[in-house]
Amino acid sequence: MSRGLRSITLLQLHYFIEVAAEGSITAAADLLYVSQPTMSAAMKDLETRVGRALLFRSARGVTLTVDGAEFLGYARQVVEQAELLEQHYLGRPPSRRLLGVSAQHYSFVVDAFVRMVKASDAAEYEFSLRETRTWDIIEDVRTLRSELGILYRNDFNQKVIDKLLRDSGLVFHPLFLATPHIFISRKNPLAARDRVTLDDLAEVPRLTFDQGANNSFYFAEEILSTLSSKQEIRVSDRATIFNLMIGLDGYTISTGIISDDLDPEIVAIPLDVDERIEIGWIDHSGIPLTEQARRYLEEVRAVVTGFELELIG
């Protein structure tokens, strides 16, 4: 039978999705309780049928080729639609839901994630949420460790961020524009102010998120990263930064969106600067979003609605 008449099977698509997610044919085989030779043969046969190399194989596992990344998007859509048919006509229960999100340290990201999980109709799911460094967010989405990434850009970092995204085959989708705010403890004397200026912050410890080896000003999560500060502390997670806001009366600069449920001891005060923060999500340019990813973005938009923002996504 010629290659043109050979059909791609749903089973092969299931296998391919798991191989891409695990980054290993052996790990995917173990997860699906099939032998490694069976999984390897299925992937080679799939590549033969589509007439393109989908996987790059090395001693450290497998990664997707450019064609493989595009194919993965269509594979997810086909499998998702097949599962919806089975649920509707065969009475099958909803399948295991999968979604990975990597983001800078924003409470609205977590709030939306909580809403998504609570609203999930799946008996089984496997979600991941990584609050991490800017460079790692881009790498997570590029390598498909996460389907979505959430980060900010502004006039200062936009050219650098956009070039890195283009080189990685990713696209930035704007969600909203926000006025910069400082996050501080409710007990901080500045918490009683309607607005604060940079002069007000001159003697206050500045708290920033550490960017590791890629500690360029362009990858900072906070605007005005090039301004010097007499007192600066770098941290790696939101819990620590909030504890330092309370313990040391420190501040950080962010969007102004804060969750009273998740962060009851922290308040947001407008910062009097001529800047805007553009928050958006990133994904692969050639891969359609899964239904679960679209649901998550709907929750993000629902969370930020009601704040003084300019929604643009």
mmCIF file of N, CA and C in Angstrom, residues 13-146:
data_model
loop_
_atom_site.group_PDB
_atom_site.id
_atom_site.type_symbol
_atom_site.label_atom_id
_atom_site.label_comp_id
_atom_site.label_asym_id
_atom_site.label_seq_id
_atom_site.Cartn_x
_atom_site.Cartn_y
_atom_site.Cartn_z
ATOM 1 N N LEU A 13 -1.495 8.950 17.351
ATOM 2 C CA LEU A 13 -1.549 10.335 17.830
ATOM 3 C C LEU A 13 -1.439 10.398 19.345
ATOM 4 N N HIS A 14 -2.129 9.482 20.029
ATOM 5 C CA HIS A 14 -2.007 9.394 21.490
ATOM 6 C C HIS A 14 -0.549 9.146 21.881
ATOM 7 N N TYR A 15 0.067 8.203 21.220
ATOM 8 C CA TYR A 15 1.466 7.886 21.515
ATOM 9 C C TYR A 15 2.362 9.106 21.293
ATOM 10 N N PHE A 16 2.163 9.768 20.161
ATOM 11 C CA PHE A 16 3.011 10.910 19.815
ATOM 12 C C PHE A 16 2.867 12.038 20.842
ATOM 13 N N ILE A 17 1.647 12.305 21.276
ATOM 14 C CA ILE A 17 1.410 13.360 22.270
ATOM 15 C C ILE A 17 2.153 13.045 23.564
ATOM 16 N N GLU A 18 2.128 11.793 23.982
ATOM 17 C CA GLU A 18 2.812 11.420 25.223
ATOM 18 C C GLU A 18 4.332 11.465 25.057
ATOM 19 N N VAL A 19 4.826 11.051 23.905
ATOM 20 C CA VAL A 19 6.272 11.124 23.661
ATOM 21 C C VAL A 19 6.741 12.574 23.718
ATOM 22 N N ALA A 20 5.969 13.474 23.095
ATOM 23 C CA ALA A 20 6.332 14.898 23.114
ATOM 24 C C ALA A 20 6.308 15.443 24.538
ATOM 25 N N ALA A 21 5.297 15.035 25.322
ATOM 26 C CA ALA A 21 5.168 15.540 26.687
ATOM 27 C C ALA A 21 6.290 15.024 27.580
ATOM 28 N N GLU A 22 6.683 13.784 27.399
ATOM 29 C CA GLU A 22 7.706 13.175 28.249
ATOM 30 C C GLU A 22 9.122 13.462 27.783
ATOM 31 N N GLY A 23 9.275 13.788 26.493
ATOM 32 C CA GLY A 23 10.607 14.008 25.957
ATOM 33 C C GLY A 23 11.419 12.733 25.883
ATOM 34 N N SER A 24 10.717 11.606 25.878
ATOM 35 C CA SER A 24 11.400 10.301 25.886
ATOM 36 C C SER A 24 10.446 9.235 25.395
ATOM 37 N N ILE A 25 10.898 8.427 24.435
ATOM 38 C CA ILE A 25 10.088 7.311 23.949
ATOM 39 C C ILE A 25 9.933 6.265 25.044
ATOM 40 N N THR A 26 10.994 6.017 25.777
ATOM 41 C CA THR A 26 10.942 5.014 26.852
ATOM 42 C C THR A 26 9.984 5.440 27.962
ATOM 43 N N ALA A 27 10.057 6.705 28.365
ATOM 44 C CA ALA A 27 9.184 7.191 29.433
ATOM 45 C C ALA A 27 7.725 7.151 29.000
ATOM 46 N N ALA A 28 7.451 7.512 27.750
ATOM 47 C CA ALA A 28 6.077 7.459 27.252
ATOM 48 C C ALA A 28 5.580 6.019 27.192
ATOM 49 N N ALA A 29 6.449 5.104 26.791
ATOM 50 C CA ALA A 29 6.067 3.696 26.751
ATOM 51 C C ALA A 29 5.727 3.186 28.141
ATOM 52 N N ASP A 30 6.536 3.548 29.127
ATOM 53 C CA ASP A 30 6.260 3.132 30.510
ATOM 54 C C ASP A 30 4.934 3.707 30.991
ATOM 55 N N LEU A 31 4.690 4.942 30.659
ATOM 56 C CA LEU A 31 3.456 5.603 31.102
ATOM 57 C C LEU A 31 2.223 4.943 30.506
ATOM 58 N N LEU A 32 2.320 4.489 29.267
ATOM 59 C CA LEU A 32 1.168 3.907 28.569
ATOM 60 C C LEU A 32 1.154 2.383 28.616
ATOM 61 N N TYR A 33 2.107 1.808 29.359
ATOM 62 C CA TYR A 33 2.163 0.348 29.555
ATOM 63 C C TYR A 33 2.305 -0.416 28.235
ATOM 64 N N VAL A 34 3.184 0.103 27.367
ATOM 65 C CA VAL A 34 3.552 -0.629 26.159
ATOM 66 C C VAL A 34 5.071 -0.780 26.158
ATOM 67 N N SER A 35 5.566 -1.682 25.350
ATOM 68 C CA SER A 35 7.006 -1.896 25.326
ATOM 69 C C SER A 35 7.698 -0.761 24.579
ATOM 70 N N GLN A 36 8.969 -0.556 24.917
ATOM 71 C CA GLN A 36 9.728 0.488 24.241
ATOM 72 C C GLN A 36 9.859 0.225 22.739
ATOM 73 N N PRO A 37 10.135 -1.031 22.320
ATOM 74 C CA PRO A 37 10.207 -1.287 20.878
ATOM 75 C C PRO A 37 8.891 -0.990 20.158
ATOM 76 N N THR A 38 7.765 -1.281 20.816
ATOM 77 C CA THR A 38 6.459 -0.991 20.207
ATOM 78 C C THR A 38 6.273 0.508 20.012
ATOM 79 N N MET A 39 6.628 1.274 21.038
ATOM 80 C CA MET A 39 6.480 2.724 20.945
ATOM 81 C C MET A 39 7.418 3.291 19.886
ATOM 82 N N SER A 40 8.645 2.830 19.877
ATOM 83 C CA SER A 40 9.615 3.315 18.896
ATOM 84 C C SER A 40 9.160 3.003 17.478
ATOM 85 N N ALA A 41 8.650 1.796 17.268
ATOM 86 C CA ALA A 41 8.171 1.413 15.938
ATOM 87 C C ALA A 41 6.964 2.249 15.524
ATOM 88 N N ALA A 42 6.098 2.559 16.486
ATOM 89 C CA ALA A 42 4.918 3.380 16.189
ATOM 90 C C ALA A 42 5.320 4.772 15.752
ATOM 91 N N MET A 43 6.342 5.335 16.392
ATOM 92 C CA MET A 43 6.796 6.674 16.027
ATOM 93 C C MET A 43 7.467 6.675 14.653
ATOM 94 N N LYS A 44 8.259 5.640 14.354
ATOM 95 C CA LYS A 44 8.891 5.567 13.042
ATOM 96 C C LYS A 44 7.850 5.393 11.950
ATOM 97 N N ASP A 45 6.825 4.579 12.237
ATOM 98 C CA ASP A 45 5.765 4.375 11.248
ATOM 99 C C ASP A 45 4.970 5.656 11.033
ATOM 100 N N LEU A 46 4.735 6.410 12.116
ATOM 101 C CA LEU A 46 4.018 7.680 11.987
ATOM 102 C C LEU A 46 4.801 8.645 11.107
ATOM 103 N N GLU A 47 6.092 8.743 11.320
ATOM 104 C CA GLU A 47 6.919 9.630 10.500
ATOM 105 C C GLU A 47 6.916 9.190 9.036
ATOM 106 N N THR A 48 6.897 7.878 8.800
ATOM 107 C CA THR A 48 6.839 7.366 7.431
ATOM 108 C C THR A 48 5.520 7.754 6.768
ATOM 109 N N ARG A 49 4.449 7.650 7.545
ATOM 110 C CA ARG A 49 3.135 7.967 6.982
ATOM 111 C C ARG A 49 2.991 9.447 6.628
ATOM 112 N N VAL A 50 3.527 10.318 7.475
ATOM 113 C CA VAL A 50 3.389 11.752 7.181
ATOM 114 C C VAL A 50 4.503 12.245 6.265
ATOM 115 N N GLY A 51 5.537 11.426 6.081
ATOM 116 C CA GLY A 51 6.610 11.787 5.167
ATOM 117 C C GLY A 51 7.528 12.874 5.676
ATOM 118 N N ARG A 52 7.597 13.037 7.009
ATOM 119 C CA ARG A 52 8.450 14.071 7.599
ATOM 120 C C ARG A 52 9.029 13.570 8.910
ATOM 121 N N ALA A 53 10.203 14.084 9.243
ATOM 122 C CA ALA A 53 10.788 13.785 10.550
ATOM 123 C C ALA A 53 10.086 14.638 11.602
ATOM 124 N N LEU A 54 9.505 13.988 12.591
ATOM 125 C CA LEU A 54 8.770 14.686 13.647
ATOM 126 C C LEU A 54 9.571 14.783 14.934
ATOM 127 N N LEU A 55 10.514 13.869 15.110
ATOM 128 C CA LEU A 55 11.281 13.799 16.349
ATOM 129 C C LEU A 55 12.775 13.830 16.043
ATOM 130 N N PHE A 56 13.498 14.575 16.868
ATOM 131 C CA PHE A 56 14.950 14.536 16.815
ATOM 132 C C PHE A 56 15.421 13.675 17.976
ATOM 133 N N ARG A 57 16.109 12.585 17.672
ATOM 134 C CA ARG A 57 16.503 11.612 18.683
ATOM 135 C C ARG A 57 17.958 11.823 19.075
ATOM 136 N N SER A 58 18.207 11.787 20.395
ATOM 137 C CA SER A 58 19.565 11.900 20.895
ATOM 138 C C SER A 58 19.712 11.021 22.127
ATOM 139 N N ALA A 59 20.907 10.979 22.673
ATOM 140 C CA ALA A 59 21.151 10.145 23.853
ATOM 141 C C ALA A 59 20.361 10.640 25.057
ATOM 142 N N ARG A 60 19.959 11.915 25.051
ATOM 143 C CA ARG A 60 19.240 12.489 26.190
ATOM 144 C C ARG A 60 17.728 12.408 26.030
ATOM 145 N N GLY A 61 17.261 11.813 24.930
ATOM 146 C CA GLY A 61 15.821 11.683 24.726
ATOM 147 C C GLY A 61 15.435 12.173 23.353
ATOM 148 N N VAL A 62 14.224 12.706 23.240
ATOM 149 C CA VAL A 62 13.743 13.209 21.960
ATOM 150 C C VAL A 62 13.218 14.632 22.129
ATOM 151 N N THR A 63 13.366 15.416 21.079
ATOM 152 C CA THR A 63 12.758 16.744 21.007
ATOM 153 C C THR A 63 12.033 16.834 19.671
ATOM 154 N N LEU A 64 11.106 17.767 19.594
ATOM 155 C CA LEU A 64 10.333 17.921 18.379
ATOM 156 C C LEU A 64 11.107 18.703 17.329
ATOM 157 N N THR A 65 10.997 18.269 16.093
ATOM 158 C CA THR A 65 11.484 19.076 14.988
ATOM 159 C C THR A 65 10.483 20.213 14.750
ATOM 160 N N VAL A 66 10.798 21.099 13.839
ATOM 161 C CA VAL A 66 9.851 22.167 13.499
ATOM 162 C C VAL A 66 8.553 21.569 12.990
ATOM 163 N N ASP A 67 8.657 20.564 12.112
ATOM 164 C CA ASP A 67 7.455 19.876 11.620
ATOM 165 C C ASP A 67 6.736 19.152 12.751
ATOM 166 N N GLY A 68 7.515 18.607 13.684
ATOM 167 C CA GLY A 68 6.916 17.886 14.802
ATOM 168 C C GLY A 68 6.107 18.789 15.708
ATOM 169 N N ALA A 69 6.607 20.006 15.936
ATOM 170 C CA ALA A 69 5.876 20.958 16.776
ATOM 171 C C ALA A 69 4.556 21.341 16.132
ATOM 172 N N GLU A 70 4.580 21.565 14.822
ATOM 173 C CA GLU A 70 3.340 21.889 14.115
ATOM 174 C C GLU A 70 2.380 20.697 14.135
ATOM 175 N N PHE A 71 2.914 19.496 13.905
ATOM 176 C CA PHE A 71 2.093 18.292 13.888
ATOM 177 C C PHE A 71 1.439 18.058 15.250
ATOM 178 N N LEU A 72 2.171 18.354 16.337
ATOM 179 C CA LEU A 72 1.638 18.152 17.681
ATOM 180 C C LEU A 72 0.359 18.957 17.896
ATOM 181 N N GLY A 73 0.340 20.192 17.398
ATOM 182 C CA GLY A 73 -0.855 21.020 17.549
ATOM 183 C C GLY A 73 -2.069 20.382 16.903
ATOM 184 N N TYR A 74 -1.893 19.860 15.697
ATOM 185 C CA TYR A 74 -3.013 19.209 15.017
ATOM 186 C C TYR A 74 -3.384 17.890 15.698
ATOM 187 N N ALA A 75 -2.377 17.164 16.173
ATOM 188 C CA ALA A 75 -2.654 15.899 16.849
ATOM 189 C C ALA A 75 -3.508 16.119 18.094
ATOM 190 N N ARG A 76 -3.169 17.149 18.864
ATOM 191 C CA ARG A 76 -3.951 17.450 20.062
ATOM 192 C C ARG A 76 -5.393 17.776 19.706
ATOM 193 N N GLN A 77 -5.575 18.547 18.635
ATOM 194 C CA GLN A 77 -6.925 18.921 18.232
ATOM 195 C C GLN A 77 -7.744 17.702 17.801
ATOM 196 N N VAL A 78 -7.135 16.806 17.025
ATOM 197 C CA VAL A 78 -7.838 15.616 16.548
ATOM 198 C C VAL A 78 -8.231 14.713 17.719
ATOM 199 N N VAL A 79 -7.293 14.469 18.617
ATOM 200 C CA VAL A 79 -7.571 13.606 19.769
ATOM 201 C C VAL A 79 -8.637 14.232 20.657
ATOM 202 N N GLU A 80 -8.567 15.526 20.836
ATOM 203 C CA GLU A 80 -9.545 16.221 21.667
ATOM 204 C C GLU A 80 -10.943 16.094 21.063
ATOM 205 N N GLN A 81 -11.063 16.273 19.752
ATOM 206 C CA GLN A 81 -12.364 16.163 19.098
ATOM 207 C C GLN A 81 -12.895 14.733 19.140
ATOM 208 N N ALA A 82 -12.017 13.755 18.978
ATOM 209 C CA ALA A 82 -12.441 12.357 19.056
ATOM 210 C C ALA A 82 -12.977 12.029 20.448
ATOM 211 N N GLU A 83 -12.323 12.564 21.465
ATOM 212 C CA GLU A 83 -12.783 12.327 22.831
ATOM 213 C C GLU A 83 -14.136 12.975 23.089
ATOM 214 N N LEU A 84 -14.352 14.166 22.502
ATOM 215 C CA LEU A 84 -15.650 14.817 22.652
ATOM 216 C C LEU A 84 -16.756 14.002 21.991
ATOM 217 N N LEU A 85 -16.462 13.421 20.834
ATOM 218 C CA LEU A 85 -17.438 12.550 20.171
ATOM 219 C C LEU A 85 -17.787 11.350 21.049
ATOM 220 N N GLU A 86 -16.780 10.733 21.624
ATOM 221 C CA GLU A 86 -17.021 9.560 22.474
ATOM 222 C C GLU A 86 -17.817 9.933 23.712
ATOM 223 N N GLN A 87 -17.529 11.093 24.287
ATOM 224 C CA GLN A 87 -18.284 11.523 25.463
ATOM 225 C C GLN A 87 -19.746 11.757 25.110
ATOM 226 N N HIS A 88 -19.998 12.374 23.952
ATOM 227 C CA HIS A 88 -21.363 12.752 23.594
ATOM 228 C C HIS A 88 -22.196 11.550 23.134
ATOM 229 N N TYR A 89 -21.605 10.674 22.312
ATOM 230 C CA TYR A 89 -22.387 9.615 21.701
ATOM 231 C C TYR A 89 -22.225 8.253 22.371
ATOM 232 N N LEU A 90 -21.127 8.042 23.060
ATOM 233 C CA LEU A 90 -20.893 6.753 23.704
ATOM 234 C C LEU A 90 -20.979 6.829 25.217
ATOM 235 N N GLY A 91 -21.227 8.023 25.733
ATOM 236 C CA GLY A 91 -21.340 8.168 27.183
ATOM 237 C C GLY A 91 -20.038 7.972 27.927
ATOM 238 N N ARG A 92 -18.905 8.183 27.246
ATOM 239 C CA ARG A 92 -17.612 8.038 27.911
ATOM 240 C C ARG A 92 -17.396 9.202 28.879
ATOM 241 N N PRO A 93 -16.757 8.958 30.013
ATOM 242 C CA PRO A 93 -16.468 10.067 30.935
ATOM 243 C C PRO A 93 -15.400 10.974 30.335
ATOM 244 N N PRO A 94 -15.343 12.238 30.772
ATOM 245 C CA PRO A 94 -14.299 13.142 30.270
ATOM 246 C C PRO A 94 -12.913 12.549 30.478
ATOM 247 N N SER A 95 -12.042 12.787 29.523
ATOM 248 C CA SER A 95 -10.705 12.201 29.597
ATOM 249 C C SER A 95 -9.835 12.976 30.581
ATOM 250 N N ARG A 96 -8.670 12.431 30.851
ATOM 251 C CA ARG A 96 -7.705 13.085 31.732
ATOM 252 C C ARG A 96 -7.283 14.418 31.130
ATOM 253 N N ARG A 97 -7.443 15.490 31.884
ATOM 254 C CA ARG A 97 -7.108 16.815 31.393
ATOM 255 C C ARG A 97 -5.623 17.107 31.640
ATOM 256 N N LEU A 98 -4.990 17.729 30.657
ATOM 257 C CA LEU A 98 -3.570 18.061 30.746
ATOM 258 C C LEU A 98 -3.375 19.527 30.402
ATOM 259 N N LEU A 99 -2.538 20.209 31.163
ATOM 260 C CA LEU A 99 -2.167 21.580 30.837
ATOM 261 C C LEU A 99 -0.956 21.980 31.658
ATOM 262 N N GLY A 100 0.004 22.628 30.998
ATOM 263 C CA GLY A 100 1.153 23.189 31.689
ATOM 264 C C GLY A 100 1.227 24.682 31.431
ATOM 265 N N VAL A 101 1.407 25.461 32.498
ATOM 266 C CA VAL A 101 1.521 26.913 32.391
ATOM 267 C C VAL A 101 2.792 27.339 33.114
ATOM 268 N N SER A 102 3.590 28.180 32.467
ATOM 269 C CA SER A 102 4.762 28.790 33.100
ATOM 270 C C SER A 102 4.561 30.297 33.103
ATOM 271 N N ALA A 103 4.870 30.948 34.228
ATOM 272 C CA ALA A 103 4.539 32.370 34.340
ATOM 273 C C ALA A 103 5.489 33.093 35.268
ATOM 274 N N GLN A 104 5.553 34.397 35.070
ATOM 275 C CA GLN A 104 6.176 35.250 36.064
ATOM 276 C C GLN A 104 5.290 35.255 37.308
ATOM 277 N N HIS A 105 5.727 35.924 38.346
ATOM 278 C CA HIS A 105 5.107 35.770 39.664
ATOM 279 C C HIS A 105 3.925 36.717 39.840
ATOM 280 N N TYR A 106 2.753 36.293 39.363
ATOM 281 C CA TYR A 106 1.543 37.108 39.446
ATOM 282 C C TYR A 106 0.445 36.337 40.164
ATOM 283 N N SER A 107 -0.214 37.005 41.112
ATOM 284 C CA SER A 107 -1.280 36.314 41.848
ATOM 285 C C SER A 107 -2.474 36.018 40.950
ATOM 286 N N PHE A 108 -2.728 36.843 39.919
ATOM 287 C CA PHE A 108 -3.875 36.570 39.048
ATOM 288 C C PHE A 108 -3.675 35.276 38.260
ATOM 289 N N VAL A 109 -2.416 34.932 37.995
ATOM 290 C CA VAL A 109 -2.128 33.665 37.313
ATOM 291 C C VAL A 109 -2.545 32.486 38.190
ATOM 292 N N VAL A 110 -2.216 32.574 39.475
ATOM 293 C CA VAL A 110 -2.576 31.513 40.414
ATOM 294 C C VAL A 110 -4.083 31.487 40.641
ATOM 295 N N ASP A 111 -4.685 32.658 40.794
ATOM 296 C CA ASP A 111 -6.124 32.745 41.024
ATOM 297 C C ASP A 111 -6.889 32.090 39.878
ATOM 298 N N ALA A 112 -6.491 32.392 38.641
ATOM 299 C CA ALA A 112 -7.141 31.794 37.479
ATOM 300 C C ALA A 112 -6.916 30.294 37.427
ATOM 301 N N PHE A 113 -5.742 29.863 37.838
ATOM 302 C CA PHE A 113 -5.433 28.432 37.857
ATOM 303 C C PHE A 113 -6.341 27.709 38.846
ATOM 304 N N VAL A 114 -6.534 28.309 40.021
ATOM 305 C CA VAL A 114 -7.428 27.726 41.027
ATOM 306 C C VAL A 114 -8.841 27.591 40.463
ATOM 307 N N ARG A 115 -9.315 28.642 39.810
ATOM 308 C CA ARG A 115 -10.656 28.609 39.223
ATOM 309 C C ARG A 115 -10.772 27.511 38.167
ATOM 310 N N MET A 116 -9.740 27.381 37.337
ATOM 311 C CA MET A 116 -9.765 26.375 36.283
ATOM 312 C C MET A 116 -9.846 24.973 36.863
ATOM 313 N N VAL A 117 -9.038 24.705 37.882
ATOM 314 C CA VAL A 117 -9.030 23.371 38.484
ATOM 315 C C VAL A 117 -10.380 23.071 39.128
ATOM 316 N N LYS A 118 -10.934 24.045 39.841
ATOM 317 C CA LYS A 118 -12.229 23.836 40.487
ATOM 318 C C LYS A 118 -13.341 23.586 39.472
ATOM 319 N N ALA A 119 -13.233 24.228 38.301
ATOM 320 C CA ALA A 119 -14.272 24.098 37.280
ATOM 321 C C ALA A 119 -14.077 22.886 36.382
ATOM 322 N N SER A 120 -12.960 22.191 36.534
ATOM 323 C CA SER A 120 -12.676 21.051 35.660
ATOM 324 C C SER A 120 -13.713 19.953 35.864
ATOM 325 N N ASP A 121 -14.203 19.415 34.747
ATOM 326 C CA ASP A 121 -15.197 18.339 34.818
ATOM 327 C C ASP A 121 -14.555 16.961 34.662
ATOM 328 N N ALA A 122 -13.237 16.912 34.714
ATOM 329 C CA ALA A 122 -12.532 15.652 34.509
ATOM 330 C C ALA A 122 -12.336 14.920 35.832
ATOM 331 N N ALA A 123 -12.568 13.615 35.793
ATOM 332 C CA ALA A 123 -12.321 12.800 36.981
ATOM 333 C C ALA A 123 -10.825 12.690 37.247
ATOM 334 N N GLU A 124 -10.042 12.804 36.195
ATOM 335 C CA GLU A 124 -8.592 12.750 36.319
ATOM 336 C C GLU A 124 -7.991 13.943 35.577
ATOM 337 N N TYR A 125 -6.936 14.509 36.144
ATOM 338 C CA TYR A 125 -6.241 15.585 35.454
ATOM 339 C C TYR A 125 -4.795 15.635 35.913
ATOM 340 N N GLU A 126 -3.994 16.274 35.089
ATOM 341 C CA GLU A 126 -2.581 16.492 35.413
ATOM 342 C C GLU A 126 -2.204 17.889 34.940
ATOM 343 N N PHE A 127 -2.275 18.848 35.839
ATOM 344 C CA PHE A 127 -1.961 20.226 35.534
ATOM 345 C C PHE A 127 -0.626 20.591 36.172
ATOM 346 N N SER A 128 0.074 21.526 35.563
ATOM 347 C CA SER A 128 1.301 22.041 36.179
ATOM 348 C C SER A 128 1.324 23.558 36.060
ATOM 349 N N LEU A 129 1.786 24.210 37.116
ATOM 350 C CA LEU A 129 1.942 25.661 37.147
ATOM 351 C C LEU A 129 3.323 25.961 37.680
ATOM 352 N N ARG A 130 4.137 26.588 36.837
ATOM 353 C CA ARG A 130 5.506 26.928 37.223
ATOM 354 C C ARG A 130 5.659 28.451 37.269
ATOM 355 N N GLU A 131 5.834 28.996 38.465
ATOM 356 C CA GLU A 131 6.231 30.387 38.599
ATOM 357 C C GLU A 131 7.755 30.398 38.524
ATOM 358 N N THR A 132 8.289 31.020 37.483
ATOM 359 C CA THR A 132 9.714 30.858 37.244
ATOM 360 C C THR A 132 10.299 32.104 36.576
ATOM 361 N N ARG A 133 11.545 32.003 36.185
ATOM 362 C CA ARG A 133 12.273 33.120 35.593
ATOM 363 C C ARG A 133 11.836 33.358 34.149
ATOM 364 N N THR A 134 12.042 34.578 33.690
ATOM 365 C CA THR A 134 11.587 34.962 32.354
ATOM 366 C C THR A 134 12.178 34.064 31.271
ATOM 367 N N TRP A 135 13.491 33.855 31.323
ATOM 368 C CA TRP A 135 14.140 32.998 30.321
ATOM 369 C C TRP A 135 13.561 31.589 30.356
ATOM 370 N N ASP A 136 13.326 31.058 31.540
ATOM 371 C CA ASP A 136 12.820 29.694 31.677
ATOM 372 C C ASP A 136 11.383 29.566 31.178
ATOM 373 N N ILE A 137 10.590 30.631 31.307
ATOM 374 C CA ILE A 137 9.236 30.603 30.763
ATOM 375 C C ILE A 137 9.292 30.384 29.254
ATOM 376 N N ILE A 138 10.146 31.144 28.601
ATOM 377 C CA ILE A 138 10.277 31.032 27.151
ATOM 378 C C ILE A 138 10.791 29.652 26.764
ATOM 379 N N GLU A 139 11.757 29.132 27.517
ATOM 380 C CA GLU A 139 12.277 27.798 27.239
ATOM 381 C C GLU A 139 11.220 26.724 27.471
ATOM 382 N N ASP A 140 10.422 26.867 28.526
ATOM 383 C CA ASP A 140 9.365 25.896 28.820
ATOM 384 C C ASP A 140 8.383 25.794 27.660
ATOM 385 N N VAL A 141 7.991 26.942 27.114
ATOM 386 C CA VAL A 141 7.023 26.925 26.015
ATOM 387 C C VAL A 141 7.691 26.461 24.725
ATOM 388 N N ARG A 142 8.920 26.890 24.508
ATOM 389 C CA ARG A 142 9.633 26.464 23.293
ATOM 390 C C ARG A 142 9.780 24.955 23.230
ATOM 391 N N THR A 143 10.090 24.334 24.373
ATOM 392 C CA THR A 143 10.298 22.884 24.411
ATOM 393 C C THR A 143 9.012 22.121 24.722
ATOM 394 N N LEU A 144 7.885 22.855 24.822
ATOM 395 C CA LEU A 144 6.565 22.264 25.072
ATOM 396 C C LEU A 144 6.451 21.625 26.449
ATOM 397 N N ARG A 145 7.321 22.022 27.366
ATOM 398 C CA ARG A 145 7.116 21.625 28.762
ATOM 399 C C ARG A 145 5.839 22.276 29.276
ATOM 400 N N SER A 146 5.568 23.471 28.794
ATOM 401 C CA SER A 146 4.318 24.167 29.088
ATOM 402 C C SER A 146 3.669 24.578 27.778
#
